[in-house]
Amino acid sequence: MVPRKKFLYLPEAVNDSFTIFPSDGPVSAPEPQDPTPPQPPEGPAGIYPCPCCGYLTFPVPKEEAIAYICPVCFWENDVFDPGEDDPSDENHGMTLRQGRENYRNWGAVREDLVGFARPPRPEEVP
Ligand SMILES: [Zn+2]
């Protein structure tokens, strides 16, 4: 008696239909967004002078105007009050002297902010 040998026909894995998805490579970083220009607050009229342009755009003394951005020259107040030639962290390392010079040349402390700055109001002229 011939023993019946059972063949288990296991499905053979044939991967010729297996699609290898084309590699997209490393996920690309999102496009850097346009930096949003700082927006000066629409606050009360200033009565204290901006350390950069000198117009009375600060509603509080510069010692208290934390991160206040002058709407006229766009100097960002640095409460640590760096000197004329000390780089200001709030202004990307710009010195107050450089900021003043830029304001005189362009009408703002940074050329790309010129379009956002506004002329001083009559009551802001010291
Ligand atoms: Zn100013």
PDB file of C-alpha atoms and ligand atoms in Angstrom:
ATOM      1  CA  MET A   1       0.000   0.000   0.000  1.00  0.00           C
ATOM      2  CA  VAL A   2       1.518   3.163  -1.152  1.00  0.00           C
ATOM      3  CA  PRO A   3       1.154   5.749   1.448  1.00  0.00           C
ATOM      4  CA  ARG A   4      -0.610   8.692   0.114  1.00  0.00           C
ATOM      5  CA  LYS A   5       1.498  11.605   0.433  1.00  0.00           C
ATOM      6  CA  LYS A   6      -0.328  14.755   0.874  1.00  0.00           C
ATOM      7  CA  PHE A   7       1.072  17.695  -0.896  1.00  0.00           C
ATOM      8  CA  LEU A   8       0.193  20.877   0.580  1.00  0.00           C
ATOM      9  CA  TYR A   9       0.171  23.301  -2.178  1.00  0.00           C
ATOM     10  CA  LEU A  10       1.072  26.309  -0.325  1.00  0.00           C
ATOM     11  CA  PRO A  11       0.628  29.350  -2.384  1.00  0.00           C
ATOM     12  CA  GLU A  12       3.959  30.416  -3.462  1.00  0.00           C
ATOM     13  CA  ALA A  13       4.601  33.988  -2.827  1.00  0.00           C
ATOM     14  CA  VAL A  14       5.235  35.545  -6.156  1.00  0.00           C
ATOM     15  CA  ASN A  15       5.907  39.109  -5.820  1.00  0.00           C
ATOM     16  CA  ASP A  16       5.978  40.130  -9.397  1.00  0.00           C
ATOM     17  CA  SER A  17       2.875  42.185  -8.830  1.00  0.00           C
ATOM     18  CA  PHE A  18       4.300  43.735  -5.772  1.00  0.00           C
ATOM     19  CA  THR A  19       4.850  47.357  -6.449  1.00  0.00           C
ATOM     20  CA  ILE A  20       7.716  49.048  -4.891  1.00  0.00           C
ATOM     21  CA  PHE A  21       6.652  52.569  -4.458  1.00  0.00           C
ATOM     22  CA  PRO A  22       9.163  54.982  -5.786  1.00  0.00           C
ATOM     23  CA  SER A  23      10.986  56.532  -2.976  1.00  0.00           C
ATOM     24  CA  ASP A  24      10.252  60.121  -2.381  1.00  0.00           C
ATOM     25  CA  GLY A  25      13.453  60.466  -0.552  1.00  0.00           C
ATOM     26  CA  PRO A  26      13.591  62.210   2.758  1.00  0.00           C
ATOM     27  CA  VAL A  27      10.529  64.220   3.556  1.00  0.00           C
ATOM     28  CA  SER A  28      11.337  67.688   2.465  1.00  0.00           C
ATOM     29  CA  ALA A  29      11.040  70.414   4.993  1.00  0.00           C
ATOM     30  CA  PRO A  30       8.140  72.796   4.513  1.00  0.00           C
ATOM     31  CA  GLU A  31       8.901  75.938   2.643  1.00  0.00           C
ATOM     32  CA  PRO A  32       9.978  78.643   5.010  1.00  0.00           C
ATOM     33  CA  GLN A  33       7.186  81.094   5.539  1.00  0.00           C
ATOM     34  CA  ASP A  34       7.644  84.719   4.815  1.00  0.00           C
ATOM     35  CA  PRO A  35       8.677  86.331   8.025  1.00  0.00           C
ATOM     36  CA  THR A  36       5.783  88.310   9.342  1.00  0.00           C
ATOM     37  CA  PRO A  37       6.860  91.840   9.944  1.00  0.00           C
ATOM     38  CA  PRO A  38       6.392  93.027  13.471  1.00  0.00           C
ATOM     39  CA  GLN A  39       3.258  95.001  13.975  1.00  0.00           C
ATOM     40  CA  PRO A  40       3.336  97.981  16.254  1.00  0.00           C
ATOM     41  CA  PRO A  41       0.403  97.976  18.619  1.00  0.00           C
ATOM     42  CA  GLU A  42      -2.411 100.410  18.057  1.00  0.00           C
ATOM     43  CA  GLY A  43      -2.171 101.826  21.493  1.00  0.00           C
ATOM     44  CA  PRO A  44      -2.512 105.091  23.266  1.00  0.00           C
ATOM     45  CA  ALA A  45      -0.628 108.035  21.929  1.00  0.00           C
ATOM     46  CA  GLY A  46       2.972 108.020  22.905  1.00  0.00           C
ATOM     47  CA  ILE A  47       4.382 110.581  25.244  1.00  0.00           C
ATOM     48  CA  TYR A  48       7.894 109.215  25.706  1.00  0.00           C
ATOM     49  CA  PRO A  49      10.582 109.513  23.070  1.00  0.00           C
ATOM     50  CA  CYS A  50      11.698 106.566  21.012  1.00  0.00           C
ATOM     51  CA  PRO A  51      15.397 105.984  21.689  1.00  0.00           C
ATOM     52  CA  CYS A  52      15.963 105.574  17.974  1.00  0.00           C
ATOM     53  CA  CYS A  53      13.998 108.185  16.034  1.00  0.00           C
ATOM     54  CA  GLY A  54      13.312 110.481  18.955  1.00  0.00           C
ATOM     55  CA  TYR A  55       9.609 110.933  18.213  1.00  0.00           C
ATOM     56  CA  LEU A  56       7.180 110.641  21.073  1.00  0.00           C
ATOM     57  CA  THR A  57       5.849 107.233  20.183  1.00  0.00           C
ATOM     58  CA  PHE A  58       6.291 105.417  23.484  1.00  0.00           C
ATOM     59  CA  PRO A  59       3.226 105.244  25.755  1.00  0.00           C
ATOM     60  CA  VAL A  60       5.468 104.267  28.675  1.00  0.00           C
ATOM     61  CA  PRO A  61       9.109 105.035  29.440  1.00  0.00           C
ATOM     62  CA  LYS A  62      11.469 102.872  27.444  1.00  0.00           C
ATOM     63  CA  GLU A  63      12.500 101.092  30.625  1.00  0.00           C
ATOM     64  CA  GLU A  64       8.959  99.683  30.810  1.00  0.00           C
ATOM     65  CA  ALA A  65       8.181  99.346  27.127  1.00  0.00           C
ATOM     66  CA  ILE A  66       8.989  95.665  26.832  1.00  0.00           C
ATOM     67  CA  ALA A  67       9.355  94.684  23.193  1.00  0.00           C
ATOM     68  CA  TYR A  68       7.523  97.813  22.145  1.00  0.00           C
ATOM     69  CA  ILE A  69       7.964  98.516  18.477  1.00  0.00           C
ATOM     70  CA  CYS A  70       8.096 102.117  17.444  1.00  0.00           C
ATOM     71  CA  PRO A  71       5.515 102.603  14.664  1.00  0.00           C
ATOM     72  CA  VAL A  72       7.567 105.395  13.112  1.00  0.00           C
ATOM     73  CA  CYS A  73      11.010 103.836  12.808  1.00  0.00           C
ATOM     74  CA  PHE A  74      10.276 100.207  13.767  1.00  0.00           C
ATOM     75  CA  TRP A  75      12.987 100.075  16.346  1.00  0.00           C
ATOM     76  CA  GLU A  76      12.061  97.390  18.845  1.00  0.00           C
ATOM     77  CA  ASN A  77      12.647  98.666  22.314  1.00  0.00           C
ATOM     78  CA  ASP A  78      15.290  96.874  24.273  1.00  0.00           C
ATOM     79  CA  VAL A  79      14.596  97.215  27.970  1.00  0.00           C
ATOM     80  CA  PHE A  80      18.163  96.245  28.689  1.00  0.00           C
ATOM     81  CA  ASP A  81      18.995  99.587  27.179  1.00  0.00           C
ATOM     82  CA  PRO A  82      22.149  98.801  25.299  1.00  0.00           C
ATOM     83  CA  GLY A  83      24.369 101.717  24.568  1.00  0.00           C
ATOM     84  CA  GLU A  84      24.714 103.496  21.265  1.00  0.00           C
ATOM     85  CA  ASP A  85      27.117 100.933  19.898  1.00  0.00           C
ATOM     86  CA  ASP A  86      26.014  97.798  21.696  1.00  0.00           C
ATOM     87  CA  PRO A  87      24.175  95.285  19.584  1.00  0.00           C
ATOM     88  CA  SER A  88      20.550  94.996  20.574  1.00  0.00           C
ATOM     89  CA  ASP A  89      19.180  91.462  20.752  1.00  0.00           C
ATOM     90  CA  GLU A  90      15.690  92.789  20.122  1.00  0.00           C
ATOM     91  CA  ASN A  91      16.876  94.232  16.844  1.00  0.00           C
ATOM     92  CA  HIS A  92      18.859  91.295  15.542  1.00  0.00           C
ATOM     93  CA  GLY A  93      22.127  92.685  16.768  1.00  0.00           C
ATOM     94  CA  MET A  94      21.647  96.133  15.310  1.00  0.00           C
ATOM     95  CA  THR A  95      23.064  98.927  17.343  1.00  0.00           C
ATOM     96  CA  LEU A  96      21.061 101.982  18.230  1.00  0.00           C
ATOM     97  CA  ARG A  97      23.451 104.097  16.224  1.00  0.00           C
ATOM     98  CA  GLN A  98      22.961 101.895  13.190  1.00  0.00           C
ATOM     99  CA  GLY A  99      19.200 101.975  13.682  1.00  0.00           C
ATOM    100  CA  ARG A 100      19.202 105.769  13.723  1.00  0.00           C
ATOM    101  CA  GLU A 101      21.312 105.895  10.624  1.00  0.00           C
ATOM    102  CA  ASN A 102      19.020 103.459   8.845  1.00  0.00           C
ATOM    103  CA  TYR A 103      15.987 105.477   9.860  1.00  0.00           C
ATOM    104  CA  ARG A 104      17.563 108.600   8.430  1.00  0.00           C
ATOM    105  CA  ASN A 105      18.450 106.826   5.191  1.00  0.00           C
ATOM    106  CA  TRP A 106      15.356 104.720   4.620  1.00  0.00           C
ATOM    107  CA  GLY A 107      12.648 105.832   7.024  1.00  0.00           C
ATOM    108  CA  ALA A 108      12.845 102.639   9.093  1.00  0.00           C
ATOM    109  CA  VAL A 109      15.499 100.721  10.955  1.00  0.00           C
ATOM    110  CA  ARG A 110      15.328  97.936   8.395  1.00  0.00           C
ATOM    111  CA  GLU A 111      14.912  98.426   4.698  1.00  0.00           C
ATOM    112  CA  ASP A 112      12.295  95.679   4.437  1.00  0.00           C
ATOM    113  CA  LEU A 113      10.166  97.450   7.043  1.00  0.00           C
ATOM    114  CA  VAL A 114      10.063 100.801   5.315  1.00  0.00           C
ATOM    115  CA  GLY A 115       6.635 100.047   3.867  1.00  0.00           C
ATOM    116  CA  PHE A 116       5.232  99.403   7.338  1.00  0.00           C
ATOM    117  CA  ALA A 117       6.577 102.431   9.088  1.00  0.00           C
ATOM    118  CA  ARG A 118       4.442 105.536   9.216  1.00  0.00           C
ATOM    119  CA  PRO A 119       5.409 109.165   9.435  1.00  0.00           C
ATOM    120  CA  PRO A 120       5.281 110.710  12.869  1.00  0.00           C
ATOM    121  CA  ARG A 121       2.058 112.453  13.836  1.00  0.00           C
ATOM    122  CA  PRO A 122       2.275 116.164  14.677  1.00  0.00           C
ATOM    123  CA  GLU A 123       1.711 115.416  18.363  1.00  0.00           C
ATOM    124  CA  GLU A 124       4.627 112.992  18.311  1.00  0.00           C
ATOM    125  CA  VAL A 125       7.115 115.583  17.208  1.00  0.00           C
ATOM    126  CA  PRO A 126       8.997 116.596  20.319  1.00  0.00           C
TER     127      PRO A 126
HETATM  128 ZN    ZN B   1      11.255 105.288  16.651  1.00  0.00          ZN
END
